[in-house]
Short mmCIF file of N, CA and C in Angstrom, two decimals:
data_model
loop_
_atom_site.label_atom_id
_atom_site.label_comp_id
_atom_site.label_asym_id
_atom_site.label_seq_id
_atom_site.Cartn_x
_atom_site.Cartn_y
_atom_site.Cartn_z
N UNK A 218 8.05 32.34 50.42
CA UNK A 218 7.98 31.38 48.85
C UNK A 218 6.44 31.71 48.70
N UNK A 219 6.20 32.24 46.96
CA UNK A 219 4.77 31.88 46.64
C UNK A 219 4.52 30.72 46.68
N UNK A 220 3.37 30.54 46.01
CA UNK A 220 2.57 29.34 46.29
C UNK A 220 2.52 28.54 45.14
N UNK A 221 3.32 29.49 43.72
CA UNK A 221 3.82 28.55 42.68
C UNK A 221 5.16 28.05 42.90
N UNK A 222 6.16 28.36 43.82
CA UNK A 222 7.40 28.23 44.11
C UNK A 222 7.40 27.49 44.78
N UNK A 223 6.09 26.77 45.76
CA UNK A 223 6.05 25.90 47.04
C UNK A 223 6.01 24.56 46.57
N UNK A 224 7.62 24.13 46.48
CA UNK A 224 7.68 22.60 45.76
C UNK A 224 6.85 21.18 46.86
N UNK A 225 6.27 21.77 47.78
CA UNK A 225 5.29 20.60 48.23
C UNK A 225 3.98 20.45 47.46
N UNK A 226 3.91 21.52 46.75
CA UNK A 226 2.29 21.77 45.56
C UNK A 226 2.96 20.92 44.61
N UNK A 227 3.95 20.67 44.32
CA UNK A 227 4.26 19.83 42.98
C UNK A 227 4.23 18.68 42.64
N UNK A 228 3.11 17.44 42.91
CA UNK A 228 3.11 16.60 42.80
C UNK A 228 3.04 16.31 41.33
N UNK A 229 2.99 14.72 41.01
CA UNK A 229 3.20 14.52 39.79
C UNK A 229 2.38 14.45 39.03
N UNK A 230 2.50 14.28 37.63
CA UNK A 230 1.22 14.68 36.31
C UNK A 230 0.44 13.39 36.26
N UNK A 231 -0.87 13.85 36.17
CA UNK A 231 -1.65 12.37 35.78
C UNK A 231 -1.31 11.70 35.01
N UNK A 232 -1.15 10.43 35.12
CA UNK A 232 -1.01 9.40 34.11
C UNK A 232 -2.06 9.63 32.77
N UNK A 233 -1.22 9.60 31.66
CA UNK A 233 -2.41 9.59 30.72
C UNK A 233 -2.87 8.44 30.15
N UNK A 234 -3.81 8.33 29.27
CA UNK A 234 -4.52 7.31 28.80
C UNK A 234 -3.56 6.40 28.05
N UNK A 235 -3.33 5.13 27.75
CA UNK A 235 -2.46 4.37 26.73
C UNK A 235 -2.74 4.65 25.19
N UNK A 236 -4.27 4.61 25.07
CA UNK A 236 -4.52 4.93 23.73
C UNK A 236 -4.25 5.88 23.22
N UNK A 237 -4.41 7.76 23.92
CA UNK A 237 -3.71 8.40 23.99
C UNK A 237 -2.68 8.66 23.56
N UNK A 238 -1.67 7.83 24.52
CA UNK A 238 -0.25 8.26 23.76
C UNK A 238 0.15 7.47 22.74
N UNK A 239 -0.88 5.82 22.43
CA UNK A 239 -0.10 5.44 21.21
C UNK A 239 -0.21 5.93 20.22
N UNK A 240 -1.83 6.96 19.99
CA UNK A 240 -1.99 7.69 18.99
C UNK A 240 -0.94 9.39 18.99
N UNK A 241 -0.72 9.54 20.01
CA UNK A 241 0.45 10.86 19.91
C UNK A 241 1.66 9.90 19.47
N UNK A 242 2.27 8.86 19.99
CA UNK A 242 3.56 8.79 19.44
C UNK A 242 3.04 8.67 17.64
N UNK A 243 2.56 7.63 17.20
CA UNK A 243 1.81 7.14 16.15
C UNK A 243 2.11 8.76 15.33
N UNK A 244 1.53 9.85 16.08
CA UNK A 244 1.54 10.81 15.17
C UNK A 244 2.69 11.78 15.08
N UNK A 245 3.52 11.41 16.27
CA UNK A 245 4.94 11.76 16.42
C UNK A 245 5.94 11.26 15.42
N UNK A 246 5.80 9.96 14.84
CA UNK A 246 6.79 8.95 14.09
C UNK A 246 6.32 9.79 12.57
N UNK A 247 4.70 10.18 12.22
CA UNK A 247 4.79 10.89 10.82
C UNK A 247 4.71 12.35 10.78
N UNK A 248 4.39 12.99 12.21
CA UNK A 248 4.73 14.48 12.05
C UNK A 248 6.34 15.26 12.14
N UNK A 249 7.27 14.43 12.68
CA UNK A 249 9.11 14.48 13.45
C UNK A 249 9.19 14.63 12.11
N UNK A 250 9.28 13.96 11.35
CA UNK A 250 10.55 14.37 10.16
C UNK A 250 9.99 15.27 9.08
N UNK A 251 8.25 15.74 9.38
CA UNK A 251 7.93 17.01 8.54
C UNK A 251 8.28 18.36 9.29
N UNK A 252 8.29 17.86 9.98
CA UNK A 252 8.86 19.21 11.24
C UNK A 252 10.20 19.61 11.29
N UNK A 253 10.88 18.38 11.17
CA UNK A 253 12.48 18.71 10.63
C UNK A 253 12.82 19.43 9.44
N UNK A 254 12.13 19.47 8.14
CA UNK A 254 12.15 19.72 7.21
C UNK A 254 11.69 21.31 7.05
N UNK A 255 10.64 21.17 8.12
CA UNK A 255 9.95 22.73 8.03
C UNK A 255 11.07 23.61 8.47
N UNK A 256 11.52 23.08 9.78
CA UNK A 256 12.59 23.83 10.81
C UNK A 256 13.99 24.39 9.90
N UNK A 257 14.00 23.33 8.98
CA UNK A 257 15.45 23.24 8.31
C UNK A 257 15.28 24.38 7.00
N UNK A 258 14.28 23.99 6.61
CA UNK A 258 13.74 25.11 5.46
C UNK A 258 13.61 26.38 6.10
N UNK A 259 13.09 26.60 7.37
CA UNK A 259 12.71 28.10 7.55
C UNK A 259 14.46 28.57 8.36
N UNK A 260 15.18 28.05 8.63
CA UNK A 260 16.33 28.16 9.01
C UNK A 260 17.24 28.48 7.73
N UNK A 261 17.40 27.79 6.89
CA UNK A 261 18.01 28.21 5.22
C UNK A 261 17.62 29.66 4.78
N UNK A 262 16.09 29.49 4.91
CA UNK A 262 15.49 30.86 4.42
C UNK A 262 15.95 31.97 5.17
N UNK A 263 16.07 32.02 6.27
CA UNK A 263 16.65 33.34 6.96
C UNK A 263 18.35 33.30 6.67
N UNK A 264 18.52 32.23 6.58
CA UNK A 264 20.60 32.29 6.42
C UNK A 264 20.53 33.17 5.39
N UNK A 265 19.76 32.65 3.97
CA UNK A 265 19.95 33.42 2.52
C UNK A 265 19.00 34.77 2.60
N UNK A 266 18.14 35.00 3.23
CA UNK A 266 17.85 36.39 3.74
C UNK A 266 19.05 37.21 4.77
N UNK A 267 19.52 36.56 5.41
CA UNK A 267 20.43 37.62 6.17
C UNK A 267 21.70 37.83 5.21
N UNK A 268 21.94 36.72 4.25
CA UNK A 268 23.32 37.39 2.96
C UNK A 268 22.68 38.37 2.47
N UNK A 269 21.30 38.42 1.70
CA UNK A 269 20.94 39.12 0.80
C UNK A 269 20.56 40.72 1.76
N UNK A 270 20.68 40.57 2.95
CA UNK A 270 20.31 41.88 4.00
C UNK A 270 21.61 42.81 4.24
N UNK A 271 22.91 41.57 4.24
CA UNK A 271 23.54 41.92 5.36
C UNK A 271 24.13 43.67 4.85
N UNK A 272 24.25 44.18 3.74
CA UNK A 272 24.51 45.52 3.31
C UNK A 272 23.43 46.27 4.59
N UNK A 273 22.30 46.26 4.49
CA UNK A 273 21.17 47.11 5.58
C UNK A 273 21.99 46.71 6.76
N UNK A 274 22.06 45.74 7.16
CA UNK A 274 22.47 45.58 8.73
C UNK A 274 23.54 46.35 9.01
N UNK A 275 24.81 46.32 7.85
CA UNK A 275 26.31 46.89 8.33
C UNK A 275 25.74 48.52 8.80
N UNK A 276 24.57 49.43 8.09
CA UNK A 276 24.46 50.54 8.43
C UNK A 276 23.11 50.65 9.59
N UNK A 277 22.50 49.66 10.08
CA UNK A 277 21.28 49.66 10.83
C UNK A 277 21.53 48.62 12.09
N UNK A 278 22.12 48.57 13.58
CA UNK A 278 22.04 47.61 14.34
C UNK A 278 20.60 47.37 14.48
N UNK A 279 19.51 48.03 14.82
CA UNK A 279 18.57 48.23 14.80
C UNK A 279 17.58 46.80 13.91
N UNK A 280 17.93 47.34 12.47
CA UNK A 280 17.57 46.10 11.65
C UNK A 280 17.94 44.96 12.25
N UNK A 281 19.21 44.45 12.80
CA UNK A 281 19.83 43.68 12.70
C UNK A 281 19.31 42.91 13.91
N UNK A 282 19.02 43.59 14.90
CA UNK A 282 18.44 43.09 16.16
C UNK A 282 17.26 42.72 15.92
N UNK A 283 16.00 43.61 15.01
CA UNK A 283 14.94 42.87 14.75
C UNK A 283 14.88 41.69 13.64
N UNK A 284 15.95 41.72 12.54
CA UNK A 284 15.87 40.02 12.25
C UNK A 284 16.12 39.23 12.84
N UNK A 285 17.05 39.55 13.98
CA UNK A 285 17.11 37.98 14.74
C UNK A 285 16.11 37.82 15.64
N UNK A 286 15.17 38.62 16.22
CA UNK A 286 14.31 38.63 16.98
C UNK A 286 13.25 38.05 15.87
N UNK A 287 13.11 38.27 14.77
CA UNK A 287 12.15 37.78 13.96
C UNK A 287 12.61 36.53 13.85
N UNK A 288 13.81 35.72 13.46
CA UNK A 288 14.29 34.42 13.31
C UNK A 288 14.25 33.49 14.47
N UNK A 289 14.43 34.41 15.54
CA UNK A 289 14.43 33.68 16.58
C UNK A 289 12.79 33.02 17.12
N UNK A 290 12.01 33.95 16.99
CA UNK A 290 10.93 34.17 16.99
C UNK A 290 9.92 32.91 16.15
N UNK A 291 10.02 32.76 15.04
CA UNK A 291 10.28 31.86 14.14
C UNK A 291 10.64 30.38 14.20
N UNK A 292 11.87 30.34 14.59
CA UNK A 292 12.17 29.32 14.83
C UNK A 292 11.04 28.49 16.39
N UNK A 293 11.38 29.33 17.45
CA UNK A 293 10.89 28.86 18.51
C UNK A 293 9.64 28.42 18.41
N UNK A 294 8.72 28.84 17.41
CA UNK A 294 7.10 28.56 17.12
C UNK A 294 7.26 27.09 16.61
N UNK A 295 7.86 27.15 15.90
CA UNK A 295 8.65 25.87 14.65
C UNK A 295 8.75 24.62 15.88
N UNK A 296 9.68 25.04 16.62
CA UNK A 296 10.06 24.05 17.88
C UNK A 296 8.66 23.90 18.75
N UNK A 297 8.14 24.98 19.13
CA UNK A 297 6.58 24.73 20.01
C UNK A 297 5.91 23.75 19.36
N UNK A 298 5.78 23.77 17.86
CA UNK A 298 4.63 22.38 17.63
C UNK A 298 5.04 21.22 18.00
N UNK A 299 6.27 21.17 18.18
CA UNK A 299 6.46 19.33 18.55
C UNK A 299 6.32 19.27 20.11
N UNK A 300 5.81 20.20 20.59
CA UNK A 300 5.27 20.04 22.44
C UNK A 300 4.77 18.79 22.46
N UNK A 301 3.75 18.17 21.47
CA UNK A 301 2.91 17.68 22.11
C UNK A 301 3.41 15.88 21.89
N UNK A 302 4.41 15.89 21.46
CA UNK A 302 5.27 14.83 20.94
C UNK A 302 5.14 13.71 21.89
N UNK A 303 4.97 12.38 21.79
CA UNK A 303 5.34 11.21 22.78
C UNK A 303 6.84 10.44 22.08
N UNK A 304 7.61 10.30 22.89
CA UNK A 304 8.63 9.44 22.74
C UNK A 304 8.72 7.92 23.11
N UNK A 305 9.29 7.11 22.18
CA UNK A 305 9.54 5.53 22.60
C UNK A 305 9.67 5.20 24.15
N UNK A 306 10.33 6.22 24.83
CA UNK A 306 10.23 5.83 26.52
C UNK A 306 9.33 6.63 27.34
N UNK A 307 8.62 7.43 26.82
CA UNK A 307 7.67 8.14 27.30
C UNK A 307 5.99 6.98 27.21
N UNK A 308 6.00 6.24 26.24
CA UNK A 308 5.50 5.07 25.60
C UNK A 308 5.26 4.54 26.70
N UNK A 309 6.28 3.95 26.64
CA UNK A 309 6.54 3.00 27.27
C UNK A 309 6.51 3.00 28.99
N UNK A 310 6.85 4.00 29.34
CA UNK A 310 7.18 4.17 31.04
C UNK A 310 6.27 5.09 31.78
N UNK A 311 5.23 5.35 30.97
CA UNK A 311 4.22 6.27 31.32
C UNK A 311 3.79 5.64 32.82
N UNK A 312 3.52 6.55 34.02
CA UNK A 312 3.14 5.74 35.35
C UNK A 312 4.16 4.94 36.02
N UNK A 313 5.66 4.64 35.23
CA UNK A 313 6.29 3.74 36.12
C UNK A 313 7.30 4.98 36.98
N UNK A 314 7.08 4.98 38.39
CA UNK A 314 7.86 6.15 39.08
C UNK A 314 8.83 5.72 39.35
N UNK A 315 9.44 4.31 39.20
CA UNK A 315 10.42 4.25 39.44
C UNK A 315 11.99 4.14 38.34
N UNK A 316 11.21 4.16 37.25
CA UNK A 316 11.93 4.74 36.09
C UNK A 316 12.31 6.52 36.10
N UNK A 317 11.20 7.24 36.18
CA UNK A 317 11.30 8.55 36.83
C UNK A 317 12.33 8.97 37.79
N UNK A 318 12.06 8.16 39.02
CA UNK A 318 13.25 8.62 39.93
C UNK A 318 14.46 8.44 39.61
N UNK A 319 14.49 6.86 38.72
CA UNK A 319 16.08 6.71 38.35
C UNK A 319 16.35 7.90 37.35
N UNK A 320 15.63 8.45 36.36
CA UNK A 320 15.91 9.74 35.63
C UNK A 320 16.22 10.79 36.40
N UNK A 321 15.43 11.35 37.25
CA UNK A 321 15.63 11.99 37.89
C UNK A 321 17.05 12.14 38.47
N UNK A 322 17.08 11.19 39.25
CA UNK A 322 18.52 11.01 40.18
C UNK A 322 19.33 10.96 39.12
N UNK A 323 19.53 10.86 37.88
CA UNK A 323 20.54 10.81 37.01
C UNK A 323 20.91 12.40 36.62
N UNK A 324 19.84 12.77 35.83
CA UNK A 324 20.09 14.35 35.23
C UNK A 324 20.24 15.20 36.63
N UNK A 325 20.33 15.21 37.80
CA UNK A 325 20.27 15.87 39.03
C UNK A 325 21.80 15.90 39.32
N UNK A 326 22.25 14.28 39.36
CA UNK A 326 23.67 13.84 39.38
C UNK A 326 24.47 14.52 38.19
N UNK A 327 24.31 14.69 37.00
CA UNK A 327 25.04 14.89 36.00
C UNK A 327 24.95 16.30 36.26
N UNK A 328 24.27 17.38 36.60
CA UNK A 328 24.27 18.66 36.57
C UNK A 328 24.78 19.04 37.67
N UNK A 329 25.05 18.50 38.70
CA UNK A 329 26.00 18.55 39.86
C UNK A 329 27.62 18.16 39.56
N UNK A 330 27.70 17.30 38.90
CA UNK A 330 28.81 17.13 38.22
C UNK A 330 29.56 18.05 37.82
N UNK A 331 28.55 18.95 36.57
CA UNK A 331 29.08 19.60 35.85
C UNK A 331 29.40 20.78 36.73
N UNK A 332 28.25 21.14 37.16
CA UNK A 332 28.71 22.53 38.10
C UNK A 332 29.47 22.26 39.36
N UNK A 333 29.51 21.51 39.53
CA UNK A 333 30.91 21.46 40.83
C UNK A 333 32.58 20.84 40.32
N UNK A 334 32.34 21.00 38.91
CA UNK A 334 33.72 20.53 38.60
C UNK A 334 34.54 21.93 38.37
N UNK A 335 35.63 21.85 39.21
CA UNK A 335 36.66 22.88 38.83
C UNK A 335 36.32 23.66 37.48
N UNK A 336 36.91 24.83 37.68
CA UNK A 336 37.12 25.49 36.09
C UNK A 336 38.19 25.10 35.41
N UNK A 337 38.37 25.08 34.33
CA UNK A 337 39.34 24.75 33.65
C UNK A 337 40.22 26.17 32.61
N UNK A 338 41.15 26.36 32.99
CA UNK A 338 41.84 27.47 32.45
C UNK A 338 41.62 27.51 30.82
N UNK A 339 41.16 28.74 29.79
CA UNK A 339 40.56 28.53 28.96
C UNK A 339 39.19 28.01 28.23
N UNK A 340 38.64 27.50 28.99
CA UNK A 340 37.34 26.63 29.22
C UNK A 340 36.14 27.71 29.29
N UNK A 341 34.87 27.49 29.06
CA UNK A 341 34.05 27.93 29.63
C UNK A 341 33.90 27.58 31.15
N UNK A 342 33.06 28.66 32.07
CA UNK A 342 33.11 28.46 33.54
C UNK A 342 31.98 27.17 33.38
N UNK A 343 31.91 26.47 34.21
CA UNK A 343 31.12 25.08 34.38
C UNK A 343 29.50 25.67 34.97
N UNK A 344 28.72 25.33 34.38
CA UNK A 344 27.24 26.20 34.60
C UNK A 344 26.44 26.64 35.83
N UNK A 345 26.07 27.01 36.34
CA UNK A 345 25.59 27.53 37.84
C UNK A 345 24.07 27.96 37.72
N UNK A 346 23.16 27.74 36.57
CA UNK A 346 22.15 27.41 36.36
C UNK A 346 21.62 26.36 35.56
N UNK A 347 20.42 26.02 35.83
CA UNK A 347 20.10 24.78 34.67
C UNK A 347 18.22 24.79 34.90
N UNK A 348 17.83 24.46 33.81
CA UNK A 348 16.43 24.11 33.75
C UNK A 348 16.30 22.67 33.66
N UNK A 349 15.46 21.80 34.02
CA UNK A 349 15.15 20.18 34.07
C UNK A 349 13.61 20.22 33.38
N UNK A 350 13.31 19.84 32.42
CA UNK A 350 12.06 19.80 31.58
C UNK A 350 10.89 18.50 32.32
N UNK A 351 9.93 19.05 32.16
CA UNK A 351 8.64 18.38 32.48
C UNK A 351 9.15 16.66 32.09
N UNK A 352 9.52 16.66 31.43
CA UNK A 352 9.63 15.22 30.37
C UNK A 352 10.13 14.28 31.34
N UNK A 353 11.45 14.97 32.16
CA UNK A 353 12.04 14.63 33.08
C UNK A 353 11.73 13.77 34.32
N UNK A 354 10.79 14.83 34.83
CA UNK A 354 10.30 14.24 36.57
C UNK A 354 8.59 14.30 36.23
N UNK A 355 8.26 13.87 35.20
CA UNK A 355 6.68 14.10 35.10
C UNK A 355 6.11 12.79 35.91
N UNK A 356 6.94 11.74 35.81
CA UNK A 356 5.78 10.63 36.72
C UNK A 356 6.62 10.60 38.03
N UNK A 357 6.84 11.35 39.07
CA UNK A 357 7.18 11.77 40.43
C UNK A 357 7.10 12.91 40.76
N UNK A 358 6.70 13.81 39.87
CA UNK A 358 6.81 15.24 40.48
C UNK A 358 7.32 16.07 40.10
N UNK A 359 7.74 17.69 39.96
CA UNK A 359 8.74 18.37 40.80
C UNK A 359 8.96 18.78 42.23
N UNK A 360 8.26 17.81 43.11
CA UNK A 360 8.66 17.62 44.51
C UNK A 360 9.86 16.80 45.07
N UNK A 361 9.67 15.95 43.74
CA UNK A 361 10.93 14.81 44.67
C UNK A 361 12.06 15.33 43.62
N UNK A 362 11.65 16.11 42.60
CA UNK A 362 12.95 16.88 41.77
C UNK A 362 13.92 17.39 43.09
N UNK A 363 12.93 18.64 43.15
CA UNK A 363 13.19 19.61 44.72
C UNK A 363 13.90 18.96 45.48
N UNK A 364 13.45 17.74 45.96
CA UNK A 364 13.82 17.39 46.78
C UNK A 364 15.59 16.94 46.80
N UNK A 365 15.62 16.13 45.52
CA UNK A 365 16.97 15.78 45.28
C UNK A 365 18.02 16.69 44.88
N UNK A 366 17.29 17.45 44.09
CA UNK A 366 18.41 18.97 43.91
C UNK A 366 18.56 19.48 45.27
N UNK A 367 17.55 19.69 46.04
CA UNK A 367 18.27 20.50 47.42
C UNK A 367 19.48 19.84 48.23
N UNK A 368 19.21 18.24 48.09
CA UNK A 368 20.05 17.40 48.94
C UNK A 368 21.21 17.44 48.36
N UNK A 369 21.47 17.58 46.90
CA UNK A 369 22.70 18.21 46.61
C UNK A 369 23.25 19.12 46.31
N UNK A 370 22.51 20.35 46.80
CA UNK A 370 23.33 21.68 47.02
C UNK A 370 22.48 22.91 45.92
N UNK A 371 21.74 22.41 45.24
CA UNK A 371 20.99 23.22 44.44
C UNK A 371 19.89 24.27 45.23
N UNK A 372 19.34 25.59 44.68
CA UNK A 372 19.03 26.29 45.47
C UNK A 372 17.52 26.04 44.20
N UNK A 373 16.11 26.45 44.82
CA UNK A 373 15.19 26.33 43.74
C UNK A 373 14.92 27.86 43.07
N UNK A 374 14.53 28.37 41.85
CA UNK A 374 14.56 29.16 41.22
C UNK A 374 13.34 29.46 41.01
N UNK A 375 12.24 30.75 40.67
CA UNK A 375 11.34 30.77 40.18
C UNK A 375 11.04 29.92 38.90
N UNK A 376 9.74 28.91 39.12
CA UNK A 376 9.55 27.96 38.01
C UNK A 376 8.17 27.84 37.90
N UNK A 377 7.93 27.22 36.56
CA UNK A 377 6.50 27.03 36.09
C UNK A 377 6.40 25.57 36.28
N UNK A 378 6.30 24.48 37.00
CA UNK A 378 6.14 23.59 37.42
C UNK A 378 5.83 22.75 36.74
N UNK A 379 4.74 22.95 35.61
CA UNK A 379 4.21 22.29 34.62
C UNK A 379 4.99 22.13 33.19
N UNK A 380 6.07 22.99 32.92
CA UNK A 380 6.97 23.45 31.97
C UNK A 380 8.35 22.55 32.73
N UNK A 381 8.88 23.00 33.39
CA UNK A 381 10.07 23.10 33.91
C UNK A 381 10.41 23.48 35.32
N UNK A 382 11.62 23.36 35.69
CA UNK A 382 11.91 23.76 37.08
C UNK A 382 13.37 23.90 36.95
N UNK A 383 13.64 25.47 37.61
CA UNK A 383 14.70 25.78 37.26
C UNK A 383 15.63 25.98 38.90
N UNK A 384 16.67 26.11 38.70
CA UNK A 384 17.81 25.35 39.34
C UNK A 384 18.85 26.30 39.64
N UNK A 385 19.64 26.80 40.41
CA UNK A 385 20.94 27.19 40.52
C UNK A 385 22.11 26.92 41.67
N UNK A 386 23.09 26.44 41.38
CA UNK A 386 24.33 25.89 41.90
C UNK A 386 24.15 27.09 43.29
N UNK A 387 24.20 26.15 44.37
CA UNK A 387 23.87 27.04 46.10
C UNK A 387 25.83 27.69 45.64
N UNK A 388 26.55 26.99 45.64
CA UNK A 388 28.34 27.17 45.89
C UNK A 388 28.43 28.41 44.81
N UNK A 389 27.62 28.87 43.72
CA UNK A 389 28.19 29.74 43.27
C UNK A 389 27.48 31.13 43.65
N UNK A 390 26.71 31.03 44.37
CA UNK A 390 26.46 32.51 45.47
C UNK A 390 27.16 33.06 46.61
N UNK A 391 27.79 32.09 46.64
CA UNK A 391 29.13 32.11 47.94
C UNK A 391 30.53 32.92 46.77
N UNK A 392 30.61 34.05 47.20
CA UNK A 392 31.66 34.75 46.45
C UNK A 392 33.07 34.85 47.69
N UNK A 393 34.17 34.09 47.60
CA UNK A 393 35.01 34.51 48.27
C UNK A 393 35.98 35.91 47.99
N UNK A 394 35.87 36.84 49.31
CA UNK A 394 36.65 38.45 48.89
C UNK A 394 37.70 38.37 49.57
N UNK A 395 38.37 38.65 49.29
CA UNK A 395 39.98 38.98 49.97
C UNK A 395 39.44 39.47 51.20
N UNK A 396 40.19 39.17 52.21
CA UNK A 396 40.43 40.31 53.64
C UNK A 396 41.12 41.44 53.31
N UNK A 397 40.42 42.48 53.77
CA UNK A 397 41.04 43.83 53.57
C UNK A 397 41.51 44.16 55.21
N UNK A 398 42.92 44.25 55.62
CA UNK A 398 43.49 44.71 56.53
C UNK A 398 43.74 46.10 56.92
N UNK A 399 43.06 46.44 57.73
CA UNK A 399 42.85 48.02 58.02
C UNK A 399 43.45 48.65 58.88
#
């Protein structure tokens, strides 16, 4: 296992100063509506542009792929602008390890319930992979998340613990193969 995949090195993030969180929260309250409007306007712009260029897209799959990539890139960048936002629960519970332990336990239990549910006919198969964001395990670290997930039957995937931890449901790797009599 590589060093960046080793959960023993995944400690909790340092507690941020209260004044910094308050300033970020106030900026979030002001900037979030603006970001929503800009994101919605960008999405509407691309949809309108897509209607206008539908004729070109009918004859060129390359144009359509490129248009989709440009739209996805623009919307991802707008969403990335909000990465510094601080929510009310983050402001209230910064440094509270019990809150983050309960949050990790709940999120992993929810993903486990989804992944272990039997498949239903005419519905999508249960998810076999998930990504758990840093905001969920910030106060307890990726190591605690990995321990809880491994205990419930998940496997670790290569992850950047400063952003997210990726997991794969271990039962999905086992494939029941028919026995061939020879």
